[in-house]
Amino acid sequence: MSNGKVIEAVSPLNGAVTNVEKKSDDLQTTACTTGQGEVMTKSVKKALSQVAGAVHEKYYGCGIVIPPALEGYSVLDLGCGAGRDCFCLSKLVGPNGFVTGLDMTQEQLDVADENIDYHTRQFGYSKPNVEFKRGFIEKLTDAGIEENSYDVIVSNCVLNLSPDKQAVLWQAYKVLKEGGELYFSDVYADRRLSGDILKHKTLWGECFAGALYWRDLIDIATRVGFSTPLLVNASVIDLKNKELQRVVGDAKFVSATYRLFKVGREKATPHTCYTVYKGGIEDYEEAFKFDYSNIFKRNEIVPISGLVSEALKASRYSGYFDFKDNGEDLEIIDPFAIVAQSSANSTSSSPNNVNDCCLKNCRN
Ligand SMILES: C[S@@+](CC[C@H](N)C(=O)[O-])C[C@H]1O[C@@H](n2cnc3c(N)ncnc32)[C@H](O)[C@@H]1O
């Protein structure tokens, strides 16, 4: 789906993308620096606090693209810029994981490369676990990224800048391993954009002009083979500049974070299933918000759609869940499991202790 025209098509945007040479504070809207309303976990906060100031200064993301449970996994960041998210991920995947950042802009990659050694020392690693490559997100395999090679792909405010969004998603699908997750934030519009908006250089640079109509993301993603995108977070974008407001007219924009999975189509389960989150994901011991519709409290049995069931089962999250298919009768409870659980929980002073109760009855 990608072809030579993509590169030609991207090149005219370079003027707009030169925004990346500004500092985050210079932007005229909050589109490329949002993420409000998103909960930043303790681990992410801590990892970000260890990222070099020079890298932070060149951050232009629009959300938090750090999913949980990353230790030991490989992560690819599409349009990594100066590498803020990559360095944060480098900390979270640990010394046995690996992170690749890919971007088309050499100036951004130079900042990232210059900071590899600093972060390797900062995280106490004996060798770097992060690399940066120059290339186009529409042509990942041309940039030397192998098919079926990454566990997770992230991207922060980049898809909007691509003239061929289907090629990007198709390439992401190809290089993800089976069960892999694409977790990304971008700017979305409440309609298909047209006219002056599409010609406006500043609106391109500020990540508005190329924003997808949010429903189109769902069509494109499922067309290339991904599971239906699940919405993890949505926040309003503040168009600070009056002139830009005039050009966009009634169009509304949000920054949204979605998670999508590479789940073989043949595996799709059409019916509702049940699951129990067993806990164990760092920062999400008591509850794990998978998306707006699925918030899993620890040890609580909940119904999930076939789609969510297959995504969970196929992905790196599967070990944190127990599953029951619809056919299993939830009313049937194994008495031996109950007894085993009670004795594990019991203490000699517990009034609910089965043995205490029995003893009392025996005495009376
Ligand atoms: C808004 S910035 C976001 C950078 C980074 N993700 C961050 O959060 O700081 C967009 C980045 O995408 C890169 N980019 C845009 N179109 C691209 C393409 N077609 N292929 C590769 N990189 C691209 C730009 O060079 C720029 O670094």
Tab-separated table of C-alpha atoms and ligand atoms in Angstrom:
chain	number	residue	atom	x	y	z
A	1	MET	CA	0.000	0.000	0.000
A	2	SER	CA	2.939	2.328	0.283
A	3	ASN	CA	4.529	3.617	-2.882
A	4	GLY	CA	7.110	6.097	-4.098
A	5	LYS	CA	4.534	8.881	-4.136
A	6	VAL	CA	4.372	8.874	-0.366
A	7	ILE	CA	7.799	10.395	-0.013
A	8	GLU	CA	6.987	13.000	-2.671
A	9	ALA	CA	3.789	13.755	-0.826
A	10	VAL	CA	5.487	14.103	2.516
A	11	SER	CA	8.176	16.438	1.258
A	12	PRO	CA	5.913	19.462	0.639
A	13	LEU	CA	4.906	19.210	4.281
A	14	ASN	CA	8.421	19.743	5.462
A	15	GLY	CA	7.849	23.471	5.756
A	16	ALA	CA	5.067	22.789	8.216
A	17	VAL	CA	6.963	20.126	10.042
A	18	THR	CA	9.837	22.535	10.616
A	19	ASN	CA	7.798	23.412	13.694
A	20	VAL	CA	9.845	20.718	15.337
A	21	GLU	CA	12.745	23.150	15.359
A	22	LYS	CA	10.805	25.368	17.738
A	23	LYS	CA	10.480	24.687	21.423
A	24	SER	CA	7.199	23.249	22.711
A	25	ASP	CA	6.325	26.646	24.245
A	26	ASP	CA	6.368	28.369	20.821
A	27	LEU	CA	3.394	26.441	19.458
A	28	GLN	CA	0.186	28.393	18.827
A	29	THR	CA	-2.233	25.712	19.985
A	30	THR	CA	-2.130	22.997	22.589
A	31	ALA	CA	-2.556	20.255	19.961
A	32	CYS	CA	1.059	19.121	19.950
A	33	THR	CA	1.576	19.354	23.686
A	34	THR	CA	-1.618	18.037	25.238
A	35	GLY	CA	-2.368	14.952	27.208
A	36	GLN	CA	-4.552	16.655	29.815
A	37	GLY	CA	-6.903	14.346	31.587
A	38	GLU	CA	-4.600	11.405	31.034
A	39	VAL	CA	-3.376	9.759	34.151
A	40	MET	CA	0.371	9.547	34.279
A	41	THR	CA	1.353	6.548	36.356
A	42	LYS	CA	4.090	6.650	38.976
A	43	SER	CA	6.458	4.616	36.802
A	44	VAL	CA	5.971	6.902	33.799
A	45	LYS	CA	6.439	10.033	35.931
A	46	LYS	CA	9.606	8.601	37.406
A	47	ALA	CA	11.012	7.557	34.028
A	48	LEU	CA	10.199	10.965	32.505
A	49	SER	CA	11.894	12.725	35.408
A	50	GLN	CA	15.115	10.981	34.352
A	51	VAL	CA	14.907	12.150	30.724
A	52	ALA	CA	17.369	14.889	29.712
A	53	GLY	CA	16.105	18.487	29.615
A	54	ALA	CA	17.329	19.006	26.027
A	55	VAL	CA	15.092	16.117	24.930
A	56	HIS	CA	12.061	17.367	26.892
A	57	GLU	CA	12.387	20.771	25.224
A	58	LYS	CA	11.783	19.184	21.835
A	59	TYR	CA	8.713	17.208	22.809
A	60	TYR	CA	5.646	17.763	20.599
A	61	GLY	CA	3.376	14.887	21.522
A	62	CYS	CA	-0.355	15.097	22.145
A	63	GLY	CA	-0.847	12.312	24.666
A	64	ILE	CA	0.792	9.720	26.859
A	65	VAL	CA	1.816	6.789	24.699
A	66	ILE	CA	3.282	4.553	27.368
A	67	PRO	CA	1.121	1.461	27.904
A	68	PRO	CA	1.774	-0.753	30.936
A	69	ALA	CA	3.477	-4.160	31.269
A	70	LEU	CA	6.463	-3.401	29.044
A	71	GLU	CA	9.373	-5.027	30.820
A	72	GLY	CA	11.471	-7.143	28.462
A	73	TYR	CA	9.488	-6.214	25.331
A	74	SER	CA	10.496	-4.526	22.068
A	75	VAL	CA	8.876	-1.186	21.232
A	76	LEU	CA	8.917	0.884	18.037
A	77	ASP	CA	8.079	4.619	18.152
A	78	LEU	CA	6.774	6.011	14.841
A	79	GLY	CA	7.839	9.649	14.387
A	80	CYS	CA	9.899	9.667	17.578
A	81	GLY	CA	11.173	13.246	17.191
A	82	ALA	CA	13.972	13.976	19.671
A	83	GLY	CA	13.112	10.775	21.539
A	84	ARG	CA	11.366	11.806	24.758
A	85	ASP	CA	8.976	8.852	24.676
A	86	CYS	CA	11.739	6.486	23.498
A	87	PHE	CA	13.952	7.303	26.472
A	88	CYS	CA	11.008	6.917	28.846
A	89	LEU	CA	10.247	3.549	27.220
A	90	SER	CA	13.926	2.610	27.382
A	91	LYS	CA	13.661	2.832	31.164
A	92	LEU	CA	10.371	0.910	31.321
A	93	VAL	CA	11.317	-2.017	29.056
A	94	GLY	CA	14.425	-2.513	31.198
A	95	PRO	CA	17.833	-3.801	30.102
A	96	ASN	CA	16.327	-6.882	28.428
A	97	GLY	CA	13.859	-4.911	26.336
A	98	PHE	CA	14.596	-2.778	23.292
A	99	VAL	CA	13.309	0.481	21.812
A	100	THR	CA	13.614	1.804	18.260
A	101	GLY	CA	12.672	5.362	17.358
A	102	LEU	CA	12.049	6.195	13.704
A	103	ASP	CA	11.718	9.693	12.258
A	104	MET	CA	12.262	11.438	8.926
A	105	THR	CA	13.877	14.585	10.378
A	106	GLN	CA	17.634	14.376	10.868
A	107	GLU	CA	17.786	17.386	13.242
A	108	GLN	CA	15.442	15.622	15.647
A	109	LEU	CA	17.356	12.357	15.389
A	110	ASP	CA	20.627	14.196	16.091
A	111	VAL	CA	19.261	15.376	19.454
A	112	ALA	CA	18.081	11.833	20.206
A	113	ASP	CA	21.408	10.231	19.218
A	114	GLU	CA	23.426	12.744	21.236
A	115	ASN	CA	21.483	11.704	24.323
A	116	ILE	CA	21.731	7.904	24.118
A	117	ASP	CA	24.851	7.622	26.277
A	118	TYR	CA	23.442	9.981	28.892
A	119	HIS	CA	20.326	7.828	29.335
A	120	THR	CA	22.256	4.552	29.286
A	121	ARG	CA	24.239	5.855	32.269
A	122	GLN	CA	21.168	7.409	33.880
A	123	PHE	CA	19.307	4.061	33.864
A	124	GLY	CA	22.388	2.104	34.941
A	125	TYR	CA	22.517	-0.086	31.807
A	126	SER	CA	25.770	-1.661	30.628
A	127	LYS	CA	24.835	-1.006	26.979
A	128	PRO	CA	22.184	1.075	25.187
A	129	ASN	CA	18.754	-0.518	24.711
A	130	VAL	CA	17.548	2.228	22.385
A	131	GLU	CA	18.389	3.103	18.773
A	132	PHE	CA	17.198	5.761	16.333
A	133	LYS	CA	16.649	5.271	12.618
A	134	ARG	CA	15.881	7.696	9.840
A	135	GLY	CA	12.962	6.736	7.660
A	136	PHE	CA	9.343	7.225	6.709
A	137	ILE	CA	6.519	5.768	8.726
A	138	GLU	CA	4.801	4.841	5.446
A	139	LYS	CA	7.813	2.661	4.521
A	140	LEU	CA	8.961	0.909	7.670
A	141	THR	CA	10.327	-2.150	5.901
A	142	ASP	CA	12.440	0.093	3.615
A	143	ALA	CA	13.951	1.606	6.772
A	144	GLY	CA	15.159	-1.850	7.808
A	145	ILE	CA	12.323	-2.660	10.216
A	146	GLU	CA	11.536	-6.351	9.844
A	147	GLU	CA	8.071	-7.820	9.561
A	148	ASN	CA	6.613	-9.415	12.731
A	149	SER	CA	9.425	-8.017	14.847
A	150	TYR	CA	7.950	-5.679	17.515
A	151	ASP	CA	5.722	-6.401	20.518
A	152	VAL	CA	4.436	-2.847	20.831
A	153	ILE	CA	4.273	0.185	18.538
A	154	VAL	CA	3.673	3.662	19.903
A	155	SER	CA	3.323	6.998	18.143
A	156	ASN	CA	2.691	10.473	19.476
A	157	CYS	CA	1.076	13.107	17.279
A	158	VAL	CA	2.486	11.907	13.960
A	159	LEU	CA	-0.219	10.082	11.992
A	160	ASN	CA	-1.941	13.428	11.326
A	161	LEU	CA	1.175	14.585	9.448
A	162	SER	CA	1.153	11.656	7.043
A	163	PRO	CA	-0.541	12.037	3.660
A	164	ASP	CA	-1.085	8.257	3.495
A	165	LYS	CA	-2.513	7.147	6.820
A	166	GLN	CA	-3.586	3.751	5.531
A	167	ALA	CA	0.007	2.991	4.474
A	168	VAL	CA	1.196	3.867	7.990
A	169	LEU	CA	-1.307	1.563	9.668
A	170	TRP	CA	-0.658	-1.190	7.143
A	171	GLN	CA	3.101	-0.990	7.765
A	172	ALA	CA	2.554	-0.922	11.535
A	173	TYR	CA	0.403	-4.042	11.217
A	174	LYS	CA	3.114	-5.788	9.204
A	175	VAL	CA	5.993	-5.128	11.610
A	176	LEU	CA	4.005	-5.961	14.759
A	177	LYS	CA	4.194	-9.502	16.069
A	178	GLU	CA	0.973	-11.500	16.340
A	179	GLY	CA	-0.811	-10.261	19.473
A	180	GLY	CA	1.168	-7.003	19.322
A	181	GLU	CA	-0.323	-3.686	20.392
A	182	LEU	CA	-0.391	-0.347	18.584
A	183	TYR	CA	-0.901	2.301	21.268
A	184	PHE	CA	-0.933	5.842	19.961
A	185	SER	CA	-2.134	9.390	20.451
A	186	ASP	CA	-3.142	11.804	17.758
A	187	VAL	CA	-5.394	14.704	16.849
A	188	TYR	CA	-8.856	13.859	15.466
A	189	ALA	CA	-11.528	16.017	13.903
A	190	ASP	CA	-15.295	15.694	14.248
A	191	ARG	CA	-15.595	15.771	10.434
A	192	ARG	CA	-13.584	15.293	7.233
A	193	LEU	CA	-11.576	18.489	6.792
A	194	SER	CA	-11.535	20.422	3.541
A	195	GLY	CA	-10.922	23.766	1.842
A	196	ASP	CA	-8.732	26.399	3.509
A	197	ILE	CA	-7.879	24.148	6.433
A	198	LEU	CA	-6.032	21.695	4.188
A	199	LYS	CA	-4.004	24.492	2.574
A	200	HIS	CA	-3.050	26.192	5.835
A	201	LYS	CA	0.642	25.704	6.564
A	202	THR	CA	0.418	26.638	10.244
A	203	LEU	CA	-2.531	24.300	10.762
A	204	TRP	CA	-0.438	21.479	9.280
A	205	GLY	CA	2.479	22.310	11.547
A	206	GLU	CA	0.172	22.492	14.560
A	207	CYS	CA	-1.209	19.007	13.791
A	208	PHE	CA	-4.755	20.116	12.813
A	209	ALA	CA	-4.937	20.170	9.018
A	210	GLY	CA	-4.054	16.492	8.661
A	211	ALA	CA	-6.287	15.316	11.500
A	212	LEU	CA	-8.362	12.277	10.611
A	213	TYR	CA	-12.117	12.289	10.995
A	214	TRP	CA	-12.228	9.983	14.024
A	215	ARG	CA	-14.619	7.493	12.406
A	216	ASP	CA	-12.203	7.075	9.503
A	217	LEU	CA	-9.549	5.752	11.884
A	218	ILE	CA	-11.854	2.864	12.736
A	219	ASP	CA	-12.480	2.051	9.056
A	220	ILE	CA	-8.822	2.251	8.037
A	221	ALA	CA	-7.542	0.278	11.019
A	222	THR	CA	-9.974	-2.589	10.568
A	223	ARG	CA	-9.405	-2.584	6.785
A	224	VAL	CA	-5.684	-3.279	7.261
A	225	GLY	CA	-6.460	-6.072	9.741
A	226	PHE	CA	-6.308	-4.517	13.217
A	227	SER	CA	-8.912	-5.164	15.892
A	228	THR	CA	-11.395	-2.306	16.339
A	229	PRO	CA	-9.552	0.654	17.940
A	230	LEU	CA	-10.338	0.989	21.651
A	231	LEU	CA	-10.429	4.520	23.049
A	232	VAL	CA	-8.193	4.925	26.099
A	233	ASN	CA	-8.299	8.694	26.506
A	234	ALA	CA	-9.788	11.786	24.869
A	235	SER	CA	-9.085	15.414	25.750
A	236	VAL	CA	-10.131	18.740	24.318
A	237	ILE	CA	-7.658	20.766	22.282
A	238	ASP	CA	-7.398	24.448	22.990
A	239	LEU	CA	-7.051	26.518	19.801
A	240	LYS	CA	-5.443	29.539	21.419
A	241	ASN	CA	-5.012	31.560	18.218
A	242	LYS	CA	-8.065	33.577	16.989
A	243	GLU	CA	-6.946	33.555	13.337
A	244	LEU	CA	-6.599	29.765	13.374
A	245	GLN	CA	-10.002	29.526	15.009
A	246	ARG	CA	-11.484	31.544	12.146
A	247	VAL	CA	-9.966	29.198	9.534
A	248	VAL	CA	-11.190	26.001	11.200
A	249	GLY	CA	-14.695	27.454	11.687
A	250	ASP	CA	-17.040	24.963	13.349
A	251	ALA	CA	-14.649	22.038	13.168
A	252	LYS	CA	-13.838	20.568	16.569
A	253	PHE	CA	-10.691	18.689	17.534
A	254	VAL	CA	-9.674	16.273	20.248
A	255	SER	CA	-6.495	14.562	21.171
A	256	ALA	CA	-7.198	10.857	21.595
A	257	THR	CA	-5.257	7.765	22.577
A	258	TYR	CA	-6.274	4.420	21.071
A	259	ARG	CA	-5.079	0.855	21.488
A	260	LEU	CA	-5.345	-1.630	18.611
A	261	PHE	CA	-4.209	-5.234	18.422
A	262	LYS	CA	-2.885	-7.478	15.713
A	263	VAL	CA	-5.225	-10.380	16.276
A	264	GLY	CA	-5.695	-12.952	13.525
A	265	ARG	CA	-9.147	-12.464	12.031
A	266	GLU	CA	-9.874	-16.167	12.129
A	267	LYS	CA	-9.585	-16.025	15.919
A	268	ALA	CA	-12.317	-13.449	16.431
A	269	THR	CA	-14.860	-14.654	19.007
A	270	PRO	CA	-18.267	-13.172	18.254
A	271	HIS	CA	-19.864	-13.789	21.646
A	272	THR	CA	-19.538	-12.236	25.074
A	273	CYS	CA	-17.042	-13.810	27.476
A	274	TYR	CA	-16.125	-13.218	31.087
A	275	THR	CA	-12.808	-12.300	32.559
A	276	VAL	CA	-11.176	-11.675	35.910
A	277	TYR	CA	-8.228	-9.308	36.226
A	278	LYS	CA	-5.850	-11.012	38.639
A	279	GLY	CA	-3.756	-7.900	39.336
A	280	GLY	CA	-0.002	-7.808	38.922
A	281	ILE	CA	0.400	-5.011	36.367
A	282	GLU	CA	2.667	-2.374	37.883
A	283	ASP	CA	0.756	0.825	38.761
A	284	TYR	CA	-2.561	-0.977	38.129
A	285	GLU	CA	-2.720	-3.354	41.085
A	286	GLU	CA	-6.340	-2.605	42.005
A	287	ALA	CA	-7.830	-1.653	38.625
A	288	PHE	CA	-6.723	-1.572	35.003
A	289	LYS	CA	-8.449	0.822	32.593
A	290	PHE	CA	-8.156	-0.969	29.281
A	291	ASP	CA	-10.385	1.534	27.501
A	292	TYR	CA	-13.457	3.639	28.294
A	293	SER	CA	-15.747	0.589	28.232
A	294	ASN	CA	-13.535	-1.872	30.059
A	295	ILE	CA	-12.209	-1.017	33.487
A	296	PHE	CA	-11.086	-4.185	35.209
A	297	LYS	CA	-11.120	-4.243	38.999
A	298	ARG	CA	-8.907	-6.871	40.551
A	299	ASN	CA	-10.649	-10.191	41.283
A	300	GLU	CA	-13.964	-8.989	39.834
A	301	ILE	CA	-15.627	-11.111	37.185
A	302	VAL	CA	-16.850	-8.961	34.293
A	303	PRO	CA	-18.408	-9.592	30.896
A	304	ILE	CA	-16.299	-8.547	27.896
A	305	SER	CA	-16.977	-8.534	24.181
A	306	GLY	CA	-15.468	-11.205	21.963
A	307	LEU	CA	-13.224	-8.508	20.501
A	308	VAL	CA	-11.757	-7.499	23.869
A	309	SER	CA	-11.466	-11.130	24.902
A	310	GLU	CA	-9.389	-11.989	21.828
A	311	ALA	CA	-7.223	-8.879	22.191
A	312	LEU	CA	-6.492	-9.712	25.829
A	313	LYS	CA	-5.877	-13.399	25.149
A	314	ALA	CA	-3.537	-12.779	22.209
A	315	SER	CA	-1.545	-9.983	23.824
A	316	ARG	CA	1.107	-9.639	26.514
A	317	TYR	CA	-1.740	-8.851	28.960
A	318	SER	CA	-3.130	-12.408	28.844
A	319	GLY	CA	-1.182	-13.685	31.864
A	320	TYR	CA	-2.844	-11.073	34.068
A	321	PHE	CA	-6.357	-12.370	33.315
A	322	ASP	CA	-8.466	-15.505	33.737
A	323	PHE	CA	-11.055	-16.145	31.046
A	324	LYS	CA	-14.364	-17.953	31.000
A	325	ASP	CA	-16.192	-18.502	27.767
A	326	ASN	CA	-19.908	-17.927	27.600
A	327	GLY	CA	-20.637	-21.638	27.612
A	328	GLU	CA	-19.258	-22.039	31.129
A	329	ASP	CA	-21.886	-21.686	33.826
A	330	LEU	CA	-20.807	-18.933	36.198
A	331	GLU	CA	-23.251	-20.173	38.864
A	332	ILE	CA	-21.367	-23.429	39.243
A	333	ILE	CA	-18.758	-22.896	41.900
A	334	ASP	CA	-16.151	-25.482	42.813
A	335	PRO	CA	-16.493	-26.144	46.592
A	336	PHE	CA	-12.863	-27.247	46.787
A	337	ALA	CA	-11.687	-23.936	45.337
A	338	ILE	CA	-13.781	-22.097	47.958
A	339	VAL	CA	-12.365	-24.198	50.799
A	340	ALA	CA	-8.818	-23.721	49.519
A	341	GLN	CA	-9.364	-19.959	49.296
A	342	SER	CA	-10.892	-19.785	52.802
A	343	SER	CA	-8.057	-21.659	54.405
A	344	ALA	CA	-5.516	-19.494	52.595
A	345	ASN	CA	-7.261	-16.358	53.916
A	346	SER	CA	-8.007	-17.649	57.387
A	347	THR	CA	-6.231	-16.653	60.545
A	348	SER	CA	-6.942	-18.272	63.903
A	349	SER	CA	-8.669	-15.110	65.184
A	350	SER	CA	-10.989	-14.730	62.203
A	351	PRO	CA	-14.689	-14.907	63.185
A	352	ASN	CA	-15.525	-16.140	59.672
A	353	ASN	CA	-13.092	-18.968	59.871
A	354	VAL	CA	-14.782	-22.227	58.850
A	355	ASN	CA	-12.978	-24.238	61.528
A	356	ASP	CA	-13.903	-21.789	64.313
A	357	CYS	CA	-17.523	-22.019	63.259
A	358	CYS	CA	-17.389	-25.792	63.234
A	359	LEU	CA	-15.749	-25.851	66.640
A	360	LYS	CA	-18.470	-23.597	68.075
A	361	ASN	CA	-21.183	-25.833	66.660
A	362	CYS	CA	-19.477	-28.893	68.048
A	363	ARG	CA	-19.258	-27.366	71.545
A	364	ASN	CA	-22.923	-26.262	71.618
B	1	LIG	C1	4.542	16.593	16.202
B	1	LIG	S1	6.118	15.870	16.061
B	1	LIG	C2	6.032	14.610	17.324
B	1	LIG	C3	7.385	14.103	17.691
B	1	LIG	C4	7.428	13.101	18.853
B	1	LIG	N1	6.546	11.996	18.663
B	1	LIG	C5	7.137	13.780	20.173
B	1	LIG	O1	6.176	13.390	20.835
B	1	LIG	O2	7.872	14.695	20.524
B	1	LIG	C6	5.991	14.926	14.578
B	1	LIG	C7	7.233	14.145	14.202
B	1	LIG	O3	6.891	13.249	13.154
B	1	LIG	C8	7.903	13.245	12.178
B	1	LIG	N2	7.246	12.858	10.911
B	1	LIG	C9	6.230	13.475	10.283
B	1	LIG	N3	5.863	12.804	9.180
B	1	LIG	C10	6.675	11.722	9.113
B	1	LIG	C11	6.794	10.642	8.195
B	1	LIG	N4	5.987	10.551	7.149
B	1	LIG	N5	7.740	9.706	8.426
B	1	LIG	C12	8.569	9.806	9.504
B	1	LIG	N6	8.500	10.805	10.396
B	1	LIG	C13	7.561	11.754	10.215
B	1	LIG	C14	8.471	14.647	12.197
B	1	LIG	O4	9.778	14.676	11.704
B	1	LIG	C15	8.381	14.988	13.680
B	1	LIG	O5	9.556	14.653	14.366
